[in-house]
Amino acid sequence: MIWNETKECMSRDEIRNLQGARLKKMVSRVYHNVEFYRKKMQEMGLEPGDINSIEDIKKLPFTTKSDLRDSYPFGLFAVPQSEVVRLHASSGTTGKATVVGYTRRDIENWQECVARVLAMAGIGAHDKIQVAYGYGLFTGGLGLHYGAENLGATVIPMSTGNTQKLITMMEDFGATAIACTPSYLLHIAETLEEAGRLDKIQLKAAICGAEPWTDNMRNEIETKLNLKAYDIYGLSEIMGPGVAADCEYHRGLHVYEDHFVPEIINPETLEPCKEGEIGELVFTTITKEALPLFRYRTRDLTSITYEKCECGRTHARISRFKGRSDDMLIIRGVNVFPSQVESALLEMGEVSPHYMLIVDRVNNLDVLEVQVEVEERFFSDEIKELENLTKKISHVLQSALGLAVKVKLVEPKTIQRSEGKAKRVIDRRKLV
Ligand code: DLL
């Protein structure tokens, strides 16, 4: 398959013309099929006929995660349910998931984008790739899986959770590539090192993403495992993994602009940022059928360049992420909002609303500790009661967050109070 020449090396004019034509069609379809957007456009005095070129994208309304949450589960879908072939979901601030849907064509486009990412990393039909992102509602596992199959590679669908088995299969099957979060890959590397088995593996490429990581972390991964590590970005609302990825030059992530139109805005003023200036990344989907979104505010902070890359690709590139403009934490690839912890704790009724999230990286794995204040009596009574409450809270939080959590109960007034905004999170992870 010739990914490069046909789709990734168009001139800037060709890209903009293609985007304009696709945007025009998309806006008209959405106006007729999605009440939410029709109303928004009507309020702004906007009609589909007002969108004629890519420059007109600025006339469209923004979409936020809370718009998706408010229309839970399918309110923003633009096709009848019979055309939806897959659903995925990611966690949201109030415990309700954000639901995303795909038509058959959406899945085809998704697997093509992921196949491009893998091809850019030098992976092909002769490779065996272990997919060690979580399978299920999270888009990581199945997203990488279908992309790799589309490319013709041999997929080993590991999912997460059993590092020893993963390592055994990596050796026995002779895996040549792996896809997982960068922190998990470092953990795998350390486990291999401790077992003295680093020389037994044949990995040559790693496709890492779903959480922020730095070039230092990339160097560490590459040196320890003797492979090349590539950055893959995406978010479920827009598609999942494969919205953007980097090439062998690592000069930013190429955005698949034939499907997603990126903009960088100032998150306060909502005005566009200049090329190279850091701001919030916003995406408009121009080919999505089931869940097309106008100007979706990702909250991810980055900058953009439209210069052609040394590799020859012409799509816009975004720099590695500088953080988020909201308070979402990403722990082992799972999105965690402090407010989710709060509502889960408060629903239990037995604990005070004073809590603190402490995130750390132990043996390269992110660990979340939740400290919760409980009544004095728990410390004077039988130790059993304290243990039972700890277990109960761990259980409640694990099911609310979809993540194992260490719970530490503390005495009243231990957690620092604040008169202004409460500080709920201590993030001790240093991105090495
Ligand atoms: O994390 C999709 C994905 C799966 C991407 C596997 C890459 C690999 P969500 O769970 O919806 O989707 O989380 C999306 O994760 O807005 C970013 O804040 C963060 N994120 C994803 N990739 C990267 C990356 C998947 N390469 C949120 N670098 C996004 C930094 C990333 N942050």
XYZ file of C-alpha atoms and ligand atoms in Angstrom:
464
model
C 0.000 0.000 0.000
C 1.374 3.416 -0.917
C 0.247 5.526 2.028
C 2.763 8.203 1.406
C 2.301 9.497 -2.071
C -1.459 9.302 -2.365
C -2.571 10.775 0.921
C 0.269 12.129 2.969
C 2.246 14.200 0.477
C -0.409 16.433 -1.098
C 0.462 20.113 -1.529
C -0.949 22.505 1.090
C -3.407 23.827 -1.506
C -4.625 20.331 -2.304
C -5.076 19.600 1.397
C -7.040 22.800 1.990
C -9.273 22.207 -1.041
C -9.982 18.652 0.049
C -10.729 19.827 3.590
C -13.027 22.585 2.327
C -15.032 20.200 0.154
C -15.321 17.598 2.926
C -16.241 20.225 5.529
C -19.011 21.651 3.350
C -20.563 18.194 2.876
C -20.176 17.319 6.544
C -21.807 20.533 7.807
C -24.812 20.025 5.581
C -25.244 16.414 6.743
C -24.839 17.328 10.400
C -27.280 20.253 10.106
C -29.960 17.921 8.832
C -29.247 14.996 11.180
C -28.104 16.382 14.541
C -30.557 18.572 16.387
C -27.905 19.837 18.821
C -25.800 21.376 16.026
C -28.805 22.557 14.007
C -30.013 24.535 17.033
C -26.551 25.932 17.733
C -26.154 27.022 14.122
C -29.609 28.567 14.063
C -28.828 30.525 17.236
C -25.731 31.876 15.481
C -27.706 32.708 12.328
C -25.606 30.211 10.395
C -26.789 28.038 7.511
C -25.005 25.157 5.802
C -24.664 27.344 2.687
C -22.418 29.718 4.686
C -19.675 27.086 4.840
C -17.877 27.005 1.503
C -14.169 26.708 2.192
C -11.875 25.620 4.984
C -11.506 29.245 6.146
C -15.217 29.159 7.084
C -14.472 26.606 9.809
C -14.054 29.568 12.179
C -17.765 30.338 11.846
C -18.717 26.995 13.410
C -19.525 26.574 17.111
C -17.133 24.816 19.496
C -17.997 21.448 21.068
C -16.887 20.409 24.558
C -16.752 17.168 26.513
C -19.747 18.348 28.534
C -21.785 18.679 25.320
C -21.104 14.976 24.742
C -21.926 14.136 28.334
C -25.146 16.152 28.246
C -26.294 14.255 25.189
C -25.454 10.845 26.764
C -25.514 8.309 25.275
C -26.331 8.874 21.599
C -27.636 12.458 21.330
C -24.913 13.674 18.948
C -25.000 10.666 16.640
C -25.683 11.596 13.022
C -26.799 8.179 11.736
C -29.540 5.732 12.734
C -28.486 3.013 15.168
C -28.696 0.388 12.418
C -25.667 2.007 10.763
C -23.571 2.001 13.932
C -21.325 -1.062 14.035
C -19.274 -0.298 17.157
C -19.416 1.705 20.366
C -16.525 2.753 22.606
C -16.589 4.860 25.756
C -14.241 6.791 27.976
C -14.658 8.005 31.528
C -16.015 11.466 32.202
C -16.101 13.875 35.120
C -19.364 12.755 36.665
C -19.018 9.019 36.373
C -21.087 8.935 33.183
C -19.034 7.780 30.268
C -18.580 9.652 27.007
C -19.951 7.322 24.352
C -18.618 7.279 20.803
C -19.905 5.359 17.805
C -18.610 4.221 14.423
C -20.171 3.226 11.129
C -18.478 0.595 8.982
C -16.852 3.389 6.955
C -15.626 5.052 10.183
C -13.952 1.800 11.210
C -12.337 1.512 7.759
C -10.981 5.060 7.984
C -9.756 4.439 11.534
C -7.900 1.287 10.599
C -6.338 3.068 7.653
C -5.103 5.913 9.883
C -3.582 3.439 12.346
C -2.038 1.471 9.469
C -0.389 4.716 8.285
C 1.032 5.228 11.788
C 2.463 1.714 11.810
C 3.843 2.040 8.266
C 5.484 5.322 9.310
C 7.234 3.351 12.072
C 8.569 0.881 9.507
C 6.127 -1.884 10.451
C 4.767 -4.095 7.660
C 3.220 -7.444 6.805
C 6.339 -9.316 7.914
C 6.030 -7.999 11.476
C 4.418 -9.520 14.564
C 2.954 -6.837 16.803
C 1.911 -7.308 20.430
C -0.979 -5.000 21.206
C -0.717 -4.307 24.938
C -3.188 -1.453 25.234
C -6.389 -2.360 27.051
C -9.051 -4.068 24.925
C -12.702 -3.234 25.568
C -14.428 0.129 25.738
C -11.051 1.920 25.661
C -10.097 2.634 22.050
C -6.410 1.658 22.443
C -6.575 -2.141 22.099
C -9.052 -2.547 19.256
C -7.813 0.613 17.499
C -4.256 -0.681 17.193
C -5.507 -4.211 16.534
C -7.572 -3.342 13.453
C -4.897 -0.977 12.124
C -2.227 -3.655 12.356
C -4.451 -6.252 10.673
C -5.275 -3.733 7.949
C -1.573 -3.394 7.284
C -1.241 -7.167 7.087
C 0.930 -7.523 10.191
C 0.407 -10.460 12.565
C -1.412 -9.228 15.653
C -0.848 -10.720 19.111
C -3.810 -9.300 21.082
C -2.291 -9.246 24.589
C -4.294 -6.428 26.201
C -2.952 -5.339 29.614
C -2.547 -7.059 32.934
C -0.174 -10.009 32.664
C 3.391 -8.873 32.153
C 4.978 -12.309 32.659
C 2.783 -13.878 29.980
C 3.431 -10.930 27.678
C 7.188 -11.421 28.047
C 7.000 -15.177 27.489
C 5.000 -14.693 24.293
C 7.235 -11.843 23.183
C 10.157 -14.278 23.292
C 8.402 -17.432 22.066
C 6.540 -15.759 19.162
C 9.443 -13.479 18.254
C 7.386 -10.269 18.409
C 9.042 -7.509 16.371
C 6.822 -4.604 17.510
C 4.783 -3.620 20.535
C 2.014 -1.079 21.096
C 1.388 0.069 24.680
C 1.675 3.118 26.919
C 5.249 4.388 27.353
C 5.139 3.898 31.126
C 4.052 0.284 30.690
C 6.824 -0.305 28.178
C 9.392 0.951 30.677
C 7.942 -1.435 33.233
C 8.210 -4.281 30.721
C 11.830 -3.278 30.040
C 12.688 -3.354 33.735
C 11.008 -6.713 34.205
C 13.029 -8.096 31.281
C 16.194 -6.587 32.705
C 15.625 -8.093 36.155
C 15.016 -11.494 34.600
C 18.197 -11.122 32.511
C 16.187 -11.684 29.320
C 16.734 -8.427 27.451
C 18.874 -10.197 24.850
C 16.101 -12.696 24.107
C 13.694 -10.235 22.507
C 13.488 -9.158 18.880
C 11.457 -5.947 19.157
C 12.468 -3.262 16.687
C 9.632 -0.739 17.087
C 7.258 0.488 19.787
C 4.096 2.526 19.240
C 3.567 4.443 22.455
C 0.867 6.910 23.417
C -2.360 7.491 25.359
C -0.427 9.524 27.950
C 2.152 12.312 27.932
C 5.818 11.329 27.689
C 9.033 13.109 26.899
C 12.017 12.648 24.611
C 14.051 11.586 27.655
C 11.620 8.792 28.290
C 11.841 7.821 24.620
C 15.647 7.665 24.893
C 15.424 5.469 27.940
C 12.991 3.085 26.239
C 15.062 2.960 23.050
C 18.332 2.339 24.890
C 16.977 -0.293 27.262
C 15.125 -2.269 24.602
C 17.290 -1.492 21.582
C 14.349 -0.427 19.437
C 12.813 2.717 17.915
C 9.897 4.233 19.819
C 7.209 6.305 18.075
C 4.561 8.601 19.525
C 0.895 7.961 18.697
C -1.854 10.385 19.688
C -5.605 10.252 19.611
C -8.743 10.637 21.639
C -11.911 8.633 21.610
C -14.182 11.591 20.855
C -12.369 12.222 17.576
C -11.700 8.557 16.699
C -9.214 6.904 19.059
C -5.490 6.274 18.492
C -4.180 7.347 15.089
C -5.328 10.983 14.855
C -1.627 11.935 14.747
C 1.765 10.251 15.096
C 5.442 10.962 14.606
C 7.844 9.729 11.949
C 11.493 8.705 12.257
C 12.581 12.371 12.504
C 10.493 12.940 15.660
C 9.842 16.574 14.774
C 6.236 16.663 15.962
C 3.224 14.461 15.254
C 1.719 14.414 11.754
C -2.022 15.045 11.945
C -4.107 13.112 9.420
C -5.545 16.277 7.964
C -7.558 14.523 5.286
C -9.808 13.336 8.154
C -9.297 15.846 11.000
C -8.815 19.593 10.767
C -6.653 20.895 13.632
C -6.760 24.416 15.071
C -4.844 25.854 18.011
C -6.735 28.381 20.123
C -6.119 30.411 23.228
C -8.230 28.527 25.817
C -9.190 31.780 27.543
C -10.095 34.012 24.599
C -10.896 31.206 22.104
C -8.988 33.220 19.478
C -6.657 31.354 17.083
C -2.980 31.116 18.074
C -0.190 31.882 15.644
C 1.787 29.062 14.057
C 4.274 27.813 16.691
C 2.408 29.356 19.628
C 1.191 27.007 22.383
C -2.551 26.767 22.872
C -5.422 24.296 23.060
C -5.811 21.777 20.277
C -9.227 21.749 18.597
C -10.372 19.219 16.001
C -13.143 19.163 13.418
C -13.815 15.749 11.923
C -14.506 15.884 8.184
C -15.109 12.233 7.300
C -16.707 10.794 10.443
C -20.226 9.483 9.811
C -21.582 8.262 13.166
C -20.255 11.002 15.426
C -19.053 14.035 13.473
C -17.851 16.860 15.719
C -17.362 20.575 15.022
C -14.346 22.225 16.632
C -13.994 19.781 19.532
C -11.924 21.271 22.369
C -9.446 18.542 23.343
C -7.959 20.486 26.319
C -4.552 19.246 25.171
C -1.942 21.994 24.942
C 0.424 22.013 21.976
C 1.591 24.117 19.000
C 1.335 23.532 15.255
C 3.509 23.902 12.167
C 2.503 23.590 8.510
C 6.071 23.237 7.241
C 6.822 20.152 5.194
C 8.603 17.502 7.268
C 12.026 16.147 6.361
C 10.356 12.790 5.746
C 8.414 14.344 2.839
C 4.979 14.339 4.425
C 3.050 17.581 4.162
C 0.380 17.244 6.839
C 0.469 19.727 9.724
C 2.539 18.652 12.708
C 1.747 19.242 16.365
C 4.470 19.395 19.004
C 4.535 16.932 21.897
C 1.966 17.813 24.514
C 2.646 20.412 27.166
C -0.204 19.367 29.451
C -3.939 19.886 29.615
C -6.062 22.931 30.208
C -8.337 21.019 32.586
C -7.643 18.793 35.553
C -7.862 15.360 33.980
C -5.149 12.944 35.111
C -4.033 10.048 32.974
C -3.009 7.081 35.076
C -1.881 3.923 33.285
C -3.811 5.137 30.252
C -7.053 5.644 32.218
C -8.522 9.135 32.408
C -9.227 10.151 35.991
C -10.920 13.341 37.092
C -10.608 14.354 40.764
C -14.330 15.099 40.730
C -15.074 11.412 39.955
C -13.315 10.434 43.184
C -15.231 13.095 45.045
C -18.654 12.014 43.845
C -17.897 8.324 44.484
C -16.718 9.063 48.027
C -19.589 11.345 48.806
C -22.132 8.852 47.541
C -20.858 6.401 50.190
C -21.849 8.746 52.992
C -19.339 7.406 55.547
C -16.435 9.677 54.770
C -15.770 13.419 54.818
C -15.354 15.406 51.595
C -11.674 15.932 52.433
C -9.517 13.862 50.187
C -6.300 14.062 48.255
C -5.081 12.231 45.164
C -1.399 11.366 45.158
C -0.024 10.086 41.897
C 3.416 8.554 41.754
C 5.452 6.420 39.424
C 6.787 3.275 41.110
C 8.892 0.867 39.026
C 7.690 2.834 35.996
C 4.042 2.145 36.743
C 1.705 4.949 37.733
C 0.158 4.439 41.155
C -2.805 6.370 42.508
C -3.183 6.752 46.249
C -6.350 8.349 47.577
C -6.144 9.724 51.098
C -9.501 10.183 52.758
C -10.360 11.691 56.100
C -12.638 9.586 58.283
C -14.089 10.073 61.736
C -11.855 9.822 64.801
C -13.691 6.738 66.063
C -12.302 4.585 63.276
C -8.849 5.060 64.776
C -9.834 4.317 68.377
C -12.143 1.353 67.698
C -11.204 -2.073 66.499
C -8.584 -2.062 63.764
C -10.892 -4.420 61.836
C -13.359 -1.604 61.221
C -10.673 0.594 59.702
C -9.558 -2.265 57.469
C -13.104 -2.976 56.347
C -13.733 0.650 55.469
C -10.444 0.831 53.539
C -11.440 -2.227 51.534
C -14.899 -0.844 50.875
C -13.591 2.503 49.638
C -10.979 0.787 47.432
C -13.748 -1.260 45.890
C -16.031 1.746 45.311
C -13.219 3.766 43.737
C -12.023 0.903 41.594
C -15.444 0.470 40.049
C -15.989 4.236 39.666
C -12.629 4.845 37.985
C -11.931 1.520 36.311
C -8.518 1.552 37.965
C -6.982 -0.136 41.046
C -6.461 2.496 43.731
C -4.481 2.445 46.982
C -6.617 3.909 49.772
C -5.178 5.450 52.926
C -7.578 6.591 55.648
C -6.355 9.529 57.659
C -7.527 11.283 60.840
C -9.722 14.360 60.737
C -7.993 17.631 59.771
C -4.929 15.873 58.346
C -5.541 17.065 54.808
C -4.567 20.654 54.206
C -7.488 23.065 53.869
C -7.509 25.887 51.416
C -9.462 29.117 51.358
C -9.209 29.452 47.636
C -9.356 26.584 45.184
C -8.728 23.267 46.922
C -5.618 21.404 45.845
C -6.843 17.880 45.312
C -3.923 16.416 43.446
C -0.247 15.906 44.133
C 1.384 14.528 41.017
C 4.825 13.214 41.940
C 5.426 11.602 38.576
C 8.428 13.046 36.897
C 8.463 12.435 33.219
C 12.092 11.323 33.100
O -5.950 7.580 24.883
C -6.528 6.980 22.625
C -5.169 6.383 22.446
C -4.999 5.016 22.657
C -4.104 7.156 22.001
C -3.762 4.446 22.443
C -2.877 6.584 21.777
C -2.695 5.233 21.996
P -8.711 8.699 25.403
O -8.789 7.639 26.450
O -9.969 9.326 24.936
O -8.047 8.121 24.097
O -7.715 9.809 25.963
C -7.369 10.903 25.165
O -5.150 11.033 26.159
O -6.812 13.974 24.981
C -4.538 13.251 25.613
O -4.710 14.049 26.779
C -4.006 11.881 26.024
N -3.110 11.324 25.005
C -3.382 10.404 24.075
N -2.269 10.152 23.323
C -1.275 10.948 23.811
C 0.083 11.172 23.465
C -6.766 7.578 23.983
N 0.691 10.510 22.484
C -6.346 11.782 25.869
N 0.763 12.116 24.167
C -5.894 12.911 24.991
C 0.184 12.810 25.179
C -1.821 11.717 24.880
N -1.097 12.623 25.554
